[in-house]
PDB file of C-alpha atoms in Angstrom:
ATOM      1  CA  MET A 248       8.667  16.528  15.422  1.00  0.00           C
ATOM      2  CA  ILE A 249       7.679  13.207  13.857  1.00  0.00           C
ATOM      3  CA  ARG A 250       6.016  13.357  10.448  1.00  0.00           C
ATOM      4  CA  ILE A 251       3.462  10.606   9.826  1.00  0.00           C
ATOM      5  CA  LEU A 252       1.574  10.112   6.582  1.00  0.00           C
ATOM      6  CA  SER A 253      -1.752   8.288   6.938  1.00  0.00           C
ATOM      7  CA  ILE A 254      -3.445   6.933   3.804  1.00  0.00           C
ATOM      8  CA  ASP A 255      -7.100   5.885   3.767  1.00  0.00           C
ATOM      9  CA  GLY A 256      -8.406   2.749   2.136  1.00  0.00           C
ATOM     10  CA  GLY A 257     -11.326   2.353  -0.208  1.00  0.00           C
ATOM     11  CA  GLY A 258     -10.630  -0.318  -2.804  1.00  0.00           C
ATOM     12  CA  ILE A 259     -10.165   1.049  -6.304  1.00  0.00           C
ATOM     13  CA  ARG A 260     -10.830   4.515  -4.868  1.00  0.00           C
ATOM     14  CA  GLY A 261      -7.266   4.228  -3.519  1.00  0.00           C
ATOM     15  CA  ILE A 262      -6.349   5.902  -6.769  1.00  0.00           C
ATOM     16  CA  ILE A 263      -7.585   9.195  -5.250  1.00  0.00           C
ATOM     17  CA  PRO A 264      -5.046   9.493  -2.387  1.00  0.00           C
ATOM     18  CA  GLY A 265      -2.526   7.966  -4.787  1.00  0.00           C
ATOM     19  CA  GLN A 266      -3.047  10.801  -7.284  1.00  0.00           C
ATOM     20  CA  ILE A 267      -2.829  13.394  -4.510  1.00  0.00           C
ATOM     21  CA  LEU A 268       0.499  11.885  -3.446  1.00  0.00           C
ATOM     22  CA  VAL A 269       1.727  11.929  -7.070  1.00  0.00           C
ATOM     23  CA  HIS A 270       1.084  15.681  -7.030  1.00  0.00           C
ATOM     24  CA  LEU A 271       2.723  16.074  -3.591  1.00  0.00           C
ATOM     25  CA  GLU A 272       5.812  14.145  -4.711  1.00  0.00           C
ATOM     26  CA  LYS A 273       6.105  16.459  -7.738  1.00  0.00           C
ATOM     27  CA  ILE A 274       5.929  19.477  -5.405  1.00  0.00           C
ATOM     28  CA  PHE A 275       8.691  17.954  -3.236  1.00  0.00           C
ATOM     29  CA  GLN A 276      10.828  17.411  -6.348  1.00  0.00           C
ATOM     30  CA  ASP A 277      10.275  20.952  -7.630  1.00  0.00           C
ATOM     31  CA  LYS A 278      10.882  22.643  -4.253  1.00  0.00           C
ATOM     32  CA  SER A 279      13.988  20.570  -3.461  1.00  0.00           C
ATOM     33  CA  GLY A 280      15.404  20.619  -6.988  1.00  0.00           C
ATOM     34  CA  ASN A 281      15.852  16.861  -6.629  1.00  0.00           C
ATOM     35  CA  PRO A 282      14.115  14.872  -9.391  1.00  0.00           C
ATOM     36  CA  ASP A 283      14.713  11.693  -7.366  1.00  0.00           C
ATOM     37  CA  ALA A 284      12.821  12.960  -4.275  1.00  0.00           C
ATOM     38  CA  ARG A 285      10.211  10.472  -3.070  1.00  0.00           C
ATOM     39  CA  ILE A 286       7.269  10.539  -0.650  1.00  0.00           C
ATOM     40  CA  ALA A 287       9.304   8.449   1.822  1.00  0.00           C
ATOM     41  CA  ASP A 288      11.958  11.177   2.020  1.00  0.00           C
ATOM     42  CA  TYR A 289       9.544  13.561   3.732  1.00  0.00           C
ATOM     43  CA  PHE A 290       7.881  11.340   6.333  1.00  0.00           C
ATOM     44  CA  ASP A 291       9.251   9.437   9.322  1.00  0.00           C
ATOM     45  CA  MET A 292       6.488   6.842   9.199  1.00  0.00           C
ATOM     46  CA  ILE A 293       3.752   5.913   6.741  1.00  0.00           C
ATOM     47  CA  ALA A 294       0.516   4.196   7.743  1.00  0.00           C
ATOM     48  CA  GLY A 295      -2.317   2.947   5.606  1.00  0.00           C
ATOM     49  CA  THR A 296      -5.618   1.137   5.840  1.00  0.00           C
ATOM     50  CA  SER A 297      -6.510  -1.559   3.337  1.00  0.00           C
ATOM     51  CA  THR A 298      -5.614  -0.194  -0.099  1.00  0.00           C
ATOM     52  CA  GLY A 299      -3.827   2.660   1.698  1.00  0.00           C
ATOM     53  CA  GLY A 300      -1.637  -0.059   3.209  1.00  0.00           C
ATOM     54  CA  ILE A 301      -0.739  -1.212  -0.287  1.00  0.00           C
ATOM     55  CA  LEU A 302       0.283   2.344  -1.186  1.00  0.00           C
ATOM     56  CA  THR A 303       2.288   2.497   2.064  1.00  0.00           C
ATOM     57  CA  CYS A 304       4.278  -0.539   0.974  1.00  0.00           C
ATOM     58  CA  PHE A 305       4.855   0.925  -2.501  1.00  0.00           C
ATOM     59  CA  TYR A 306       6.288   4.136  -1.063  1.00  0.00           C
ATOM     60  CA  LEU A 307       8.574   2.222   1.326  1.00  0.00           C
ATOM     61  CA  MET A 308       9.623  -0.703  -0.894  1.00  0.00           C
ATOM     62  CA  PRO A 309      13.439  -0.843  -0.947  1.00  0.00           C
ATOM     63  CA  ASP A 310      15.274  -0.502  -4.241  1.00  0.00           C
ATOM     64  CA  PRO A 311      17.816  -3.344  -4.516  1.00  0.00           C
ATOM     65  CA  ALA A 312      19.973  -1.142  -6.773  1.00  0.00           C
ATOM     66  CA  LYS A 313      19.975   1.749  -4.254  1.00  0.00           C
ATOM     67  CA  PRO A 314      19.915   0.461  -0.656  1.00  0.00           C
ATOM     68  CA  GLY A 315      17.894   2.671   1.675  1.00  0.00           C
ATOM     69  CA  ARG A 316      16.014   4.309  -1.196  1.00  0.00           C
ATOM     70  CA  PRO A 317      12.436   3.592  -2.282  1.00  0.00           C
ATOM     71  CA  LYS A 318      12.072   1.593  -5.472  1.00  0.00           C
ATOM     72  CA  TYR A 319       8.847   3.114  -6.772  1.00  0.00           C
ATOM     73  CA  LYS A 320       7.826   6.654  -7.631  1.00  0.00           C
ATOM     74  CA  ALA A 321       4.351   7.784  -6.586  1.00  0.00           C
ATOM     75  CA  THR A 322       3.265   7.558 -10.230  1.00  0.00           C
ATOM     76  CA  GLU A 323       4.299   3.902 -10.338  1.00  0.00           C
ATOM     77  CA  ALA A 324       2.251   3.182  -7.215  1.00  0.00           C
ATOM     78  CA  VAL A 325      -0.845   4.613  -8.906  1.00  0.00           C
ATOM     79  CA  ASP A 326      -0.105   2.546 -12.013  1.00  0.00           C
ATOM     80  CA  ILE A 327      -1.115  -0.637 -10.183  1.00  0.00           C
ATOM     81  CA  TYR A 328      -4.648   0.737  -9.917  1.00  0.00           C
ATOM     82  CA  VAL A 329      -4.728   1.915 -13.520  1.00  0.00           C
ATOM     83  CA  LYS A 330      -3.145  -1.179 -15.073  1.00  0.00           C
ATOM     84  CA  ARG A 331      -4.343  -3.909 -12.721  1.00  0.00           C
ATOM     85  CA  GLY A 332      -7.438  -2.455 -11.032  1.00  0.00           C
ATOM     86  CA  GLN A 333      -9.872  -4.675 -12.924  1.00  0.00           C
ATOM     87  CA  ASP A 334      -7.929  -7.801 -11.927  1.00  0.00           C
ATOM     88  CA  ILE A 335      -7.494  -6.762  -8.296  1.00  0.00           C
ATOM     89  CA  PHE A 336     -10.989  -5.456  -7.669  1.00  0.00           C
ATOM     90  CA  GLU A 337     -12.900  -7.889  -9.841  1.00  0.00           C
ATOM     91  CA  LYS A 338     -16.341  -8.638  -8.538  1.00  0.00           C
ATOM     92  CA  SER A 339     -19.437 -10.038 -10.072  1.00  0.00           C
ATOM     93  CA  PHE A 340     -23.100  -9.599  -9.341  1.00  0.00           C
ATOM     94  CA  PHE A 341     -23.118 -13.234  -8.157  1.00  0.00           C
ATOM     95  CA  ARG A 342     -20.309 -12.499  -5.654  1.00  0.00           C
ATOM     96  CA  ASN A 343     -22.216  -9.441  -4.411  1.00  0.00           C
ATOM     97  CA  ILE A 344     -25.237 -11.615  -3.670  1.00  0.00           C
ATOM     98  CA  ILE A 345     -23.228 -14.353  -1.924  1.00  0.00           C
ATOM     99  CA  THR A 346     -21.314 -11.862   0.249  1.00  0.00           C
ATOM    100  CA  LEU A 347     -24.291  -9.541   0.781  1.00  0.00           C
ATOM    101  CA  TRP A 348     -22.266  -6.764  -0.856  1.00  0.00           C
ATOM    102  CA  GLY A 349     -19.262  -7.368   1.421  1.00  0.00           C
ATOM    103  CA  ILE A 350     -21.145  -7.693   4.718  1.00  0.00           C
ATOM    104  CA  ARG A 351     -20.901 -11.477   5.097  1.00  0.00           C
ATOM    105  CA  ASP A 352     -17.546 -12.060   3.452  1.00  0.00           C
ATOM    106  CA  LYS A 353     -14.820 -10.146   1.660  1.00  0.00           C
ATOM    107  CA  GLU A 354     -16.038  -8.150  -1.295  1.00  0.00           C
ATOM    108  CA  TYR A 355     -13.274  -9.192  -3.677  1.00  0.00           C
ATOM    109  CA  SER A 356     -11.457 -12.427  -4.387  1.00  0.00           C
ATOM    110  CA  VAL A 357      -7.840 -12.290  -3.183  1.00  0.00           C
ATOM    111  CA  LYS A 358      -6.437 -14.083  -6.249  1.00  0.00           C
ATOM    112  CA  GLY A 359      -6.070 -10.982  -8.436  1.00  0.00           C
ATOM    113  CA  LEU A 360      -4.663  -8.926  -5.584  1.00  0.00           C
ATOM    114  CA  GLU A 361      -2.117 -11.570  -4.577  1.00  0.00           C
ATOM    115  CA  LYS A 362      -0.923 -11.954  -8.180  1.00  0.00           C
ATOM    116  CA  ALA A 363      -0.546  -8.194  -8.676  1.00  0.00           C
ATOM    117  CA  LEU A 364       1.262  -7.733  -5.356  1.00  0.00           C
ATOM    118  CA  ALA A 365       3.630 -10.612  -6.118  1.00  0.00           C
ATOM    119  CA  ASP A 366       4.437  -8.989  -9.475  1.00  0.00           C
ATOM    120  CA  PHE A 367       5.395  -5.697  -7.787  1.00  0.00           C
ATOM    121  CA  PHE A 368       6.752  -6.740  -4.370  1.00  0.00           C
ATOM    122  CA  TYR A 369       8.322 -10.117  -5.218  1.00  0.00           C
ATOM    123  CA  ASP A 370       9.388 -11.657  -1.887  1.00  0.00           C
ATOM    124  CA  THR A 371       9.727  -8.368   0.033  1.00  0.00           C
ATOM    125  CA  GLN A 372       8.312  -8.534   3.542  1.00  0.00           C
ATOM    126  CA  LEU A 373       7.045  -5.777   5.833  1.00  0.00           C
ATOM    127  CA  LYS A 374      10.249  -6.005   7.876  1.00  0.00           C
ATOM    128  CA  ASN A 375      12.262  -5.059   4.747  1.00  0.00           C
ATOM    129  CA  LEU A 376      10.590  -1.672   4.184  1.00  0.00           C
ATOM    130  CA  ILE A 377      12.909   1.330   4.382  1.00  0.00           C
ATOM    131  CA  LYS A 378      11.061   3.194   7.154  1.00  0.00           C
ATOM    132  CA  PRO A 379       8.648   2.420   9.985  1.00  0.00           C
ATOM    133  CA  SER A 380       5.195   1.508   8.753  1.00  0.00           C
ATOM    134  CA  LEU A 381       1.766   0.492   9.960  1.00  0.00           C
ATOM    135  CA  VAL A 382      -0.773  -1.348   7.840  1.00  0.00           C
ATOM    136  CA  THR A 383      -4.263  -1.774   9.216  1.00  0.00           C
ATOM    137  CA  ALA A 384      -6.922  -4.146   7.975  1.00  0.00           C
ATOM    138  CA  TYR A 385     -10.165  -5.721   9.103  1.00  0.00           C
ATOM    139  CA  ASP A 386     -10.552  -9.459   9.650  1.00  0.00           C
ATOM    140  CA  ILE A 387     -14.077 -10.188   8.438  1.00  0.00           C
ATOM    141  CA  GLU A 388     -14.225 -13.672   9.961  1.00  0.00           C
ATOM    142  CA  ALA A 389     -12.944 -12.631  13.407  1.00  0.00           C
ATOM    143  CA  ARG A 390     -14.754  -9.275  13.189  1.00  0.00           C
ATOM    144  CA  CYS A 391     -11.790  -7.274  14.469  1.00  0.00           C
ATOM    145  CA  ALA A 392      -9.126  -4.820  13.378  1.00  0.00           C
ATOM    146  CA  VAL A 393      -5.685  -6.203  12.562  1.00  0.00           C
ATOM    147  CA  PHE A 394      -2.483  -4.149  12.793  1.00  0.00           C
ATOM    148  CA  PHE A 395       0.749  -5.002  10.984  1.00  0.00           C
ATOM    149  CA  THR A 396       3.848  -2.995  11.877  1.00  0.00           C
ATOM    150  CA  GLN A 397       7.346  -3.094  10.540  1.00  0.00           C
ATOM    151  CA  HIS A 398       8.605  -3.203  14.129  1.00  0.00           C
ATOM    152  CA  ASP A 399       6.580  -6.338  14.937  1.00  0.00           C
ATOM    153  CA  ALA A 400       7.686  -7.956  11.680  1.00  0.00           C
ATOM    154  CA  GLN A 401      11.357  -7.309  12.509  1.00  0.00           C
ATOM    155  CA  SER A 402      11.054  -8.760  16.005  1.00  0.00           C
ATOM    156  CA  ASP A 403       9.036 -11.850  14.984  1.00  0.00           C
ATOM    157  CA  PRO A 404      11.433 -14.839  15.038  1.00  0.00           C
ATOM    158  CA  TYR A 405       9.055 -16.823  12.789  1.00  0.00           C
ATOM    159  CA  ASN A 406       8.909 -14.231  10.024  1.00  0.00           C
TER     160      ASN A 406
END
């Protein structure tokens, strides 16, 4: 049996599945008696859409000090939303008007998100994650779904 965790998106509302996974990780730690148990230990693959994709990468980010182990706890993944949510999901009334509330263009500027992700992920790439992953997104300009997999990233000679 293959165990796949799928995490929904939703902008700053990503804190909701994040908090649920904090609770689940605590249950795993209590049941196993292992205080170092992580979400990644209990799933064969993690997939996420949009902000769920960011959480996916947090749960699978390798720890340089412990090869093969995830760097972040579930609580640390949620911290990005608590500590940096205003920077990442900053939007103004003016931006809402220009983008028609996210219909014509992306709802948020990418600057805050890129800065926050660089602070947490450094130069880690999808191919470096500790387990198979799938991150889905939507390309507003091309009007189509985009799929990023760890497998594709590992086999891409240009990445």
